[in-house]
Short mmCIF file of C-alpha atoms in Angstrom, two decimals:
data_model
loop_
_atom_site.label_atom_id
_atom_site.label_comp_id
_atom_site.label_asym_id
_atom_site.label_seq_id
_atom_site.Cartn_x
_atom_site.Cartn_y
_atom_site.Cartn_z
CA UNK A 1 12.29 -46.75 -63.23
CA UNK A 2 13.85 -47.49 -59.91
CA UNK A 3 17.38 -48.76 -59.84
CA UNK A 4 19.28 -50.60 -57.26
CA UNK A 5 22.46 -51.61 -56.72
CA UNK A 6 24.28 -54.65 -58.00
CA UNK A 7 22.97 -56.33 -54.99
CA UNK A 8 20.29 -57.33 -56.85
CA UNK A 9 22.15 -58.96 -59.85
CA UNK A 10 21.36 -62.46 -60.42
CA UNK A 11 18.76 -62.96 -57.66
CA UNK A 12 15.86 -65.30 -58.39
CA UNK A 13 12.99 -64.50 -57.03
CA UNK A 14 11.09 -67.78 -58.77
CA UNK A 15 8.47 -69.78 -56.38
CA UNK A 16 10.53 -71.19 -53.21
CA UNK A 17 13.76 -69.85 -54.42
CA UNK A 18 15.20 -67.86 -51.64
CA UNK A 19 17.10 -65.46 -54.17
CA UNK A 20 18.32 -63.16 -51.52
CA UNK A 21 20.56 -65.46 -49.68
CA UNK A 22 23.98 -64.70 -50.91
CA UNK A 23 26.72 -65.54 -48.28
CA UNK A 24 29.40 -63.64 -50.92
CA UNK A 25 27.07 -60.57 -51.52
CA UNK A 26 26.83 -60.20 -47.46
CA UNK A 27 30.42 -60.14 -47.01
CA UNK A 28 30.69 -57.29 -49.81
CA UNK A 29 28.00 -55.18 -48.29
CA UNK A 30 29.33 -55.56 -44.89
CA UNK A 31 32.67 -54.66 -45.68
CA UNK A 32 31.43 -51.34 -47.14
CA UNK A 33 29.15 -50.91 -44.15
CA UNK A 34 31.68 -51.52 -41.59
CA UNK A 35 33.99 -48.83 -43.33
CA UNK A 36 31.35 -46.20 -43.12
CA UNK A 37 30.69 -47.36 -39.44
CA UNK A 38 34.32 -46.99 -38.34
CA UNK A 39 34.14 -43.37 -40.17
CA UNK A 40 31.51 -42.92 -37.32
CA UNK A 41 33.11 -44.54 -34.26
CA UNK A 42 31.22 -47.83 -34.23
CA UNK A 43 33.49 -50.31 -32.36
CA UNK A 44 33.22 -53.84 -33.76
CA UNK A 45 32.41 -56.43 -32.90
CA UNK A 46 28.73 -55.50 -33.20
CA UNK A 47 26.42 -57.55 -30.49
CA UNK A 48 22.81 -58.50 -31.35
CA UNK A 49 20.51 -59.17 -28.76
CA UNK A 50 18.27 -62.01 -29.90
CA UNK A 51 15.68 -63.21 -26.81
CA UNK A 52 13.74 -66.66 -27.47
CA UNK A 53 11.24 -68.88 -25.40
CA UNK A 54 14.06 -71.22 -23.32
CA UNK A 55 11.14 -73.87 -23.09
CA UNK A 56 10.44 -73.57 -27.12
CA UNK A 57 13.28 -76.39 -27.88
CA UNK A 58 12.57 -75.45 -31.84
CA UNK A 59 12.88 -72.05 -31.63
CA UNK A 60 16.01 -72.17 -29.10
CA UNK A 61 17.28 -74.42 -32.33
CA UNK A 62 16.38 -72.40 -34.54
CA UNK A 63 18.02 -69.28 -33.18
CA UNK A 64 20.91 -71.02 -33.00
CA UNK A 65 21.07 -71.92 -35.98
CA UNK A 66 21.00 -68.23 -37.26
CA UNK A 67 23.62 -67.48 -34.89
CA UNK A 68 26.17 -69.81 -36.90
CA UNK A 69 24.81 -68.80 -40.01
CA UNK A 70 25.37 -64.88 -39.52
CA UNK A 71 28.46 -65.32 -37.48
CA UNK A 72 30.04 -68.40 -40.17
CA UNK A 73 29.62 -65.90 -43.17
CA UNK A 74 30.37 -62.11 -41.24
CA UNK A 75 32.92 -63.42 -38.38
CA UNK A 76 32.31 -63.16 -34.78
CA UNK A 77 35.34 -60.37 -35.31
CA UNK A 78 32.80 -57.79 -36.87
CA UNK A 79 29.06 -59.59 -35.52
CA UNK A 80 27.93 -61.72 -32.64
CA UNK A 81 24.79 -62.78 -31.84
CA UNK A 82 23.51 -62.84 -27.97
CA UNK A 83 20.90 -65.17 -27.21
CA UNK A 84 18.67 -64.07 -24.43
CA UNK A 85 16.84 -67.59 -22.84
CA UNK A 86 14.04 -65.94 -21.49
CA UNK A 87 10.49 -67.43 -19.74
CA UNK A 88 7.78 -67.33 -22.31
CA UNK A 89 6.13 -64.06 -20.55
CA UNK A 90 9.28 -62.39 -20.20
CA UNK A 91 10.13 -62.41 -24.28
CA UNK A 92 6.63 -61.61 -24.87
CA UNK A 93 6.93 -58.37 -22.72
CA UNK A 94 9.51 -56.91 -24.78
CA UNK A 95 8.52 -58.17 -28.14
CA UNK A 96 4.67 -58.56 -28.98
CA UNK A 97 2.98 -57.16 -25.57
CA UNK A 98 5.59 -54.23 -25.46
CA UNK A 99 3.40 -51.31 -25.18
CA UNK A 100 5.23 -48.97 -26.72
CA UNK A 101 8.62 -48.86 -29.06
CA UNK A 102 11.20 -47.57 -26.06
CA UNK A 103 9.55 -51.50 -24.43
CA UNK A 104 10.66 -53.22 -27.87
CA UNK A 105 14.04 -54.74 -26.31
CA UNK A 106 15.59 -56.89 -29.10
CA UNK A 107 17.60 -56.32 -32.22
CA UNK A 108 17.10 -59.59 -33.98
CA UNK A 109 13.25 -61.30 -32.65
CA UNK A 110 12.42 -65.51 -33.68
CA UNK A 111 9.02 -63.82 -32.00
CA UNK A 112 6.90 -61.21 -34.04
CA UNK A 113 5.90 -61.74 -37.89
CA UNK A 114 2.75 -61.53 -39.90
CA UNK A 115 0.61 -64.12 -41.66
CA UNK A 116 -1.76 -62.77 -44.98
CA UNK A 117 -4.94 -62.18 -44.76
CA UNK A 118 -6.05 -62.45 -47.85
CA UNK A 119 -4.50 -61.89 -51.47
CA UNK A 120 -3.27 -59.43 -52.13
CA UNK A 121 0.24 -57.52 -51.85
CA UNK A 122 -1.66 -55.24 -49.67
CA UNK A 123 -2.03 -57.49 -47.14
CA UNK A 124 1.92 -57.71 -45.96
CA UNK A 125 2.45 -54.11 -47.55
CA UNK A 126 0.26 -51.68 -45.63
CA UNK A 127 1.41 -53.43 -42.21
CA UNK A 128 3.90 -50.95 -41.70
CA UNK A 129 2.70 -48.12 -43.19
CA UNK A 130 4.34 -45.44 -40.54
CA UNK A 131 0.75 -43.14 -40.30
CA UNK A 132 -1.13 -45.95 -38.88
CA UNK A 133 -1.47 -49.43 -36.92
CA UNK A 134 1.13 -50.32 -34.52
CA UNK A 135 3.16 -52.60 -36.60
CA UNK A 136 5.83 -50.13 -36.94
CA UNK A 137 6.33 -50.73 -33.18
CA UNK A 138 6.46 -54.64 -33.51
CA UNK A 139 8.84 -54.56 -36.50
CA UNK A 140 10.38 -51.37 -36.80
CA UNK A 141 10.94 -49.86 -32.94
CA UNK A 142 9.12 -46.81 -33.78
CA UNK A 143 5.46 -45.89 -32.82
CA UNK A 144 3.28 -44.83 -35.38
CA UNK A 145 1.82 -41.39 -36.44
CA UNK A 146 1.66 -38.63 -38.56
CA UNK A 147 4.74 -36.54 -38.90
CA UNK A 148 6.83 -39.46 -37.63
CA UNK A 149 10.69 -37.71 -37.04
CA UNK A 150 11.76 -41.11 -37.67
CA UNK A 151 10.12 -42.42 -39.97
CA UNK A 152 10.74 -39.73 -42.10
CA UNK A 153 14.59 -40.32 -41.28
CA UNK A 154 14.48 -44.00 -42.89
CA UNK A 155 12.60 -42.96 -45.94
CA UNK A 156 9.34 -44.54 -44.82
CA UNK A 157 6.93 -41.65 -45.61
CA UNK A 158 8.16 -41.86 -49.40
CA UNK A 159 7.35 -45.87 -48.75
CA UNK A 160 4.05 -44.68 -47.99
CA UNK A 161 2.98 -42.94 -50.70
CA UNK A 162 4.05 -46.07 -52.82
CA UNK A 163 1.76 -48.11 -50.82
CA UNK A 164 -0.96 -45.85 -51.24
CA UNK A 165 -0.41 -44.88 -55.07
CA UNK A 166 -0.20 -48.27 -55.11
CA UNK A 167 -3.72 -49.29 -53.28
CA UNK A 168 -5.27 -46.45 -55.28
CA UNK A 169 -4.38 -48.64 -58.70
CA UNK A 170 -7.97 -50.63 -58.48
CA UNK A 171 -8.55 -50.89 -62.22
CA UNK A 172 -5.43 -52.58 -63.79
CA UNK A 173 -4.30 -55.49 -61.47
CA UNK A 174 -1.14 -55.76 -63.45
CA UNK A 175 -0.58 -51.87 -63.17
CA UNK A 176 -1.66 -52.50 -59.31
CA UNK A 177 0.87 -55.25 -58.83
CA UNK A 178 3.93 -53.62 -60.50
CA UNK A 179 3.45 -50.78 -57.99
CA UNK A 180 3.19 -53.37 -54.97
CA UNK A 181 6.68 -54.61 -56.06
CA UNK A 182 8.16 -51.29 -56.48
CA UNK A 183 7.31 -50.84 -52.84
CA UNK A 184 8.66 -54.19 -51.83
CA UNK A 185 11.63 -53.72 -53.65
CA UNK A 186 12.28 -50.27 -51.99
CA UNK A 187 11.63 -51.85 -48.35
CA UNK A 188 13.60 -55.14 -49.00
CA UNK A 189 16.81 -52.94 -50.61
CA UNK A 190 16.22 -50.33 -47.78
CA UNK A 191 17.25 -53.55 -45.34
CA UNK A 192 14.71 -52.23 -42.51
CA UNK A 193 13.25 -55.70 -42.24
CA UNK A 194 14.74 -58.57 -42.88
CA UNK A 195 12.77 -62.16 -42.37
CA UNK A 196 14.30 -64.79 -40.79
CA UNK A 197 12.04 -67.17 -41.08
CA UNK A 198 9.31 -68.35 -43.48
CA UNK A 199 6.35 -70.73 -42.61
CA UNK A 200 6.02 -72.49 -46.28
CA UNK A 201 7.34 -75.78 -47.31
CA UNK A 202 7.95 -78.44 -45.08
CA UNK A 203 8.97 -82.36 -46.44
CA UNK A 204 6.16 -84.95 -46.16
CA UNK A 205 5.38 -88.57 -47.16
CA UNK A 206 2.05 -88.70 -48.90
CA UNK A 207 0.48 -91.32 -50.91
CA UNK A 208 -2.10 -88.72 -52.47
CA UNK A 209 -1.20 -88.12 -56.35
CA UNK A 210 -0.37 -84.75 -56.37
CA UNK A 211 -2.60 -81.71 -57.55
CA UNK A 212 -5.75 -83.72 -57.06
CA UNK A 213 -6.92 -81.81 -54.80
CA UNK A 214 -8.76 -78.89 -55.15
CA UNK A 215 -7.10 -75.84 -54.61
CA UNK A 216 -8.11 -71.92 -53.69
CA UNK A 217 -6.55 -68.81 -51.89
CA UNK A 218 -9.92 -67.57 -51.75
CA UNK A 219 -13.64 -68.56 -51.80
CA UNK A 220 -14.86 -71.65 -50.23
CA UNK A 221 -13.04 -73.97 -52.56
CA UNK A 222 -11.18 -76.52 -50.35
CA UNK A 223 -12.56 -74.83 -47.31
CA UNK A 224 -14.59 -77.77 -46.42
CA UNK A 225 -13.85 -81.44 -45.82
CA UNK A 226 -16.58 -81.98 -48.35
CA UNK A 227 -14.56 -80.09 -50.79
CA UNK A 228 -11.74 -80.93 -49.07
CA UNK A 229 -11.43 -84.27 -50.55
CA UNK A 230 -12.97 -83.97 -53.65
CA UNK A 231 -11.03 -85.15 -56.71
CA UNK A 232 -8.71 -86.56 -54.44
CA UNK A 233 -6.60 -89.59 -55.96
CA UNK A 234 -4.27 -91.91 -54.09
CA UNK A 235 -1.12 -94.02 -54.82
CA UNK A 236 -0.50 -97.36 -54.11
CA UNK A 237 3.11 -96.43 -53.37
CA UNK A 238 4.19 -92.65 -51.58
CA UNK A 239 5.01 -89.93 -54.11
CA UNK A 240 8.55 -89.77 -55.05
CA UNK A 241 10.43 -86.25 -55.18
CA UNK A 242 10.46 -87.09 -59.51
CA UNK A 243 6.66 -87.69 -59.21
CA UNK A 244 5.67 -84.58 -57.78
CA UNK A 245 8.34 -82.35 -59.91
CA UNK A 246 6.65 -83.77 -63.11
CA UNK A 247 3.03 -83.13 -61.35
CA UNK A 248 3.85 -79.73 -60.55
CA UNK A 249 5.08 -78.83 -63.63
CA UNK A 250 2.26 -80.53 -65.68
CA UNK A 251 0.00 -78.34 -63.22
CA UNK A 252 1.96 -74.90 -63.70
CA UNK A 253 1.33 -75.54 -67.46
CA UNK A 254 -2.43 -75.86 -67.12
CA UNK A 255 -2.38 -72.93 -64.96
CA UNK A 256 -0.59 -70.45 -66.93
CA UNK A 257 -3.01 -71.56 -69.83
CA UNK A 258 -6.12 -71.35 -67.25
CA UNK A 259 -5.18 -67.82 -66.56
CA UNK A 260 -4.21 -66.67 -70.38
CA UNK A 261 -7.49 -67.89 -71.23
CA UNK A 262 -9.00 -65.85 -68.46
CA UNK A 263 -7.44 -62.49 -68.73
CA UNK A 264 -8.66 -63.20 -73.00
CA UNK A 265 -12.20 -63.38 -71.85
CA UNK A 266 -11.70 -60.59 -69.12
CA UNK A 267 -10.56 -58.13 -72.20
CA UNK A 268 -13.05 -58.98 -74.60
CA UNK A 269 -15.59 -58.46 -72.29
CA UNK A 270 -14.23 -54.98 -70.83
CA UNK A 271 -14.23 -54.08 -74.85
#
């Protein structure tokens, strides 16, 4: 069993909880980092290049608002945070279109991420794998390769095989999914990506009763408008934040029992 430091005590890592924001925790951690730092001759304060579209008004926001964040809870005494206003093509040229990791020119990017394909852990995990794709460029300033010097400096070969024992595991999806989050575990405590930003829940004012609609990560369920709008009930009056919480958790219910029943009937029929 892998264990980690007491950074990890107390996080939730429940639905929409965003367990690893710990203002506190980041001041502890820095302090220790900025120790072993000065051992080395790192002069503080530390300056972060950050370069965003100057015509994108929400991502200029949006940087900026990670600016206060990191430099409210660190101090601008130890980090600082350098927006670069570019043009559109220019931040494109050193983040996405950079042809090779020496072009990557950024510390902190509002301008590469990854959406999932499909579902599976797989699908965000084997992104950065260092022997292949050219991920490792977008997110981690290295090209990939076999024998990568630097990946093997970071640990990310040993990430690898995790991945791939991982990926191997095709019979037992629980088995399969424990390994995932061994490997996620490893590459969130290892710190060599951090996301800053998350497309997920957004507030809206809808008059639809919620979880009426039908619902799929996969298949053609909800794909079309036909299906789309199937089941679908509506309000008289727009959902309230109390309606939806006692939807939601009427729904999570049924869906735990949903998938008891199925992994039952999966087991009986593997016997």
């Amino acid at each position: 069993m892998v264990t980690y430091g007491d950074e990890w005590k107390d996080v939730n890592l429940d639905d929409a909880q965003d367990g690893l924001y710990n203002p506190e925790k980041a001041k502890a951690e820095f302090a220790k980092a900025k120790t072993a730092l000065q051992a080395e001759g790192v002069q503080f304060p530390i300056h972060l290049d950050m370069p965003v579209d100057q015509t994108n008004t929400t991502k200029v926001q949006r940087v900026q608002s990670l600016k206060q964040s990191l430099e409210a809870t660190l101090g601008t005494d130890n980090v600082v945070v350098d927006i670069q206003q570019l043009q559109k093509d220019e931040v494109l040229n050193v983040t996405y279109f950079a042809e090779t990791a020496a072009g990557e020119d950024w510390d902190l990017s509002d301008n590469v991420g990854w959406s999932p394909d499909y579902i599976d852990p797989s699908t965000y995990l084997d992104i950065i794998k260092p022997s292949v794709g050219e991920n490792t460029k977008t997110y981690l300033g290295f090209d990939a390769g076999t024998n990568n010097a630097a990946a093997k400096q970071v640990g990310l070969e040993d990430y690898e095989k995790m991945v791939v024992e991982a990926g191997n595991e095709d019979t037992d999806v629980s088995k399969r999914y424990d390994k995932y989050a061994a490997a996620q575990a490893w590459l969130t405590d290892s710190a060599l990506i951090i996301p800053t930003t998350s497309q997920t829940g957004r507030p809206m004012l809808s008059k639809m009763v919620p979880f009426t609609l039908p619902f799929a990560y996969s298949g053609n369920k909800g794909m079309s408008e036909a299906l789309l709008y199937k089941y679908l009930e509506l309000q008289d009056k727009p959902v309230t934040a109390d309606e939806y919480q006692k939807a939601q958790d009427k729904w999570k219910k049924e869906k735990e029992e949903s998938n008891k029943k199925a992994q039952e009937d999966l087991a009986n029929h593997v016997k």
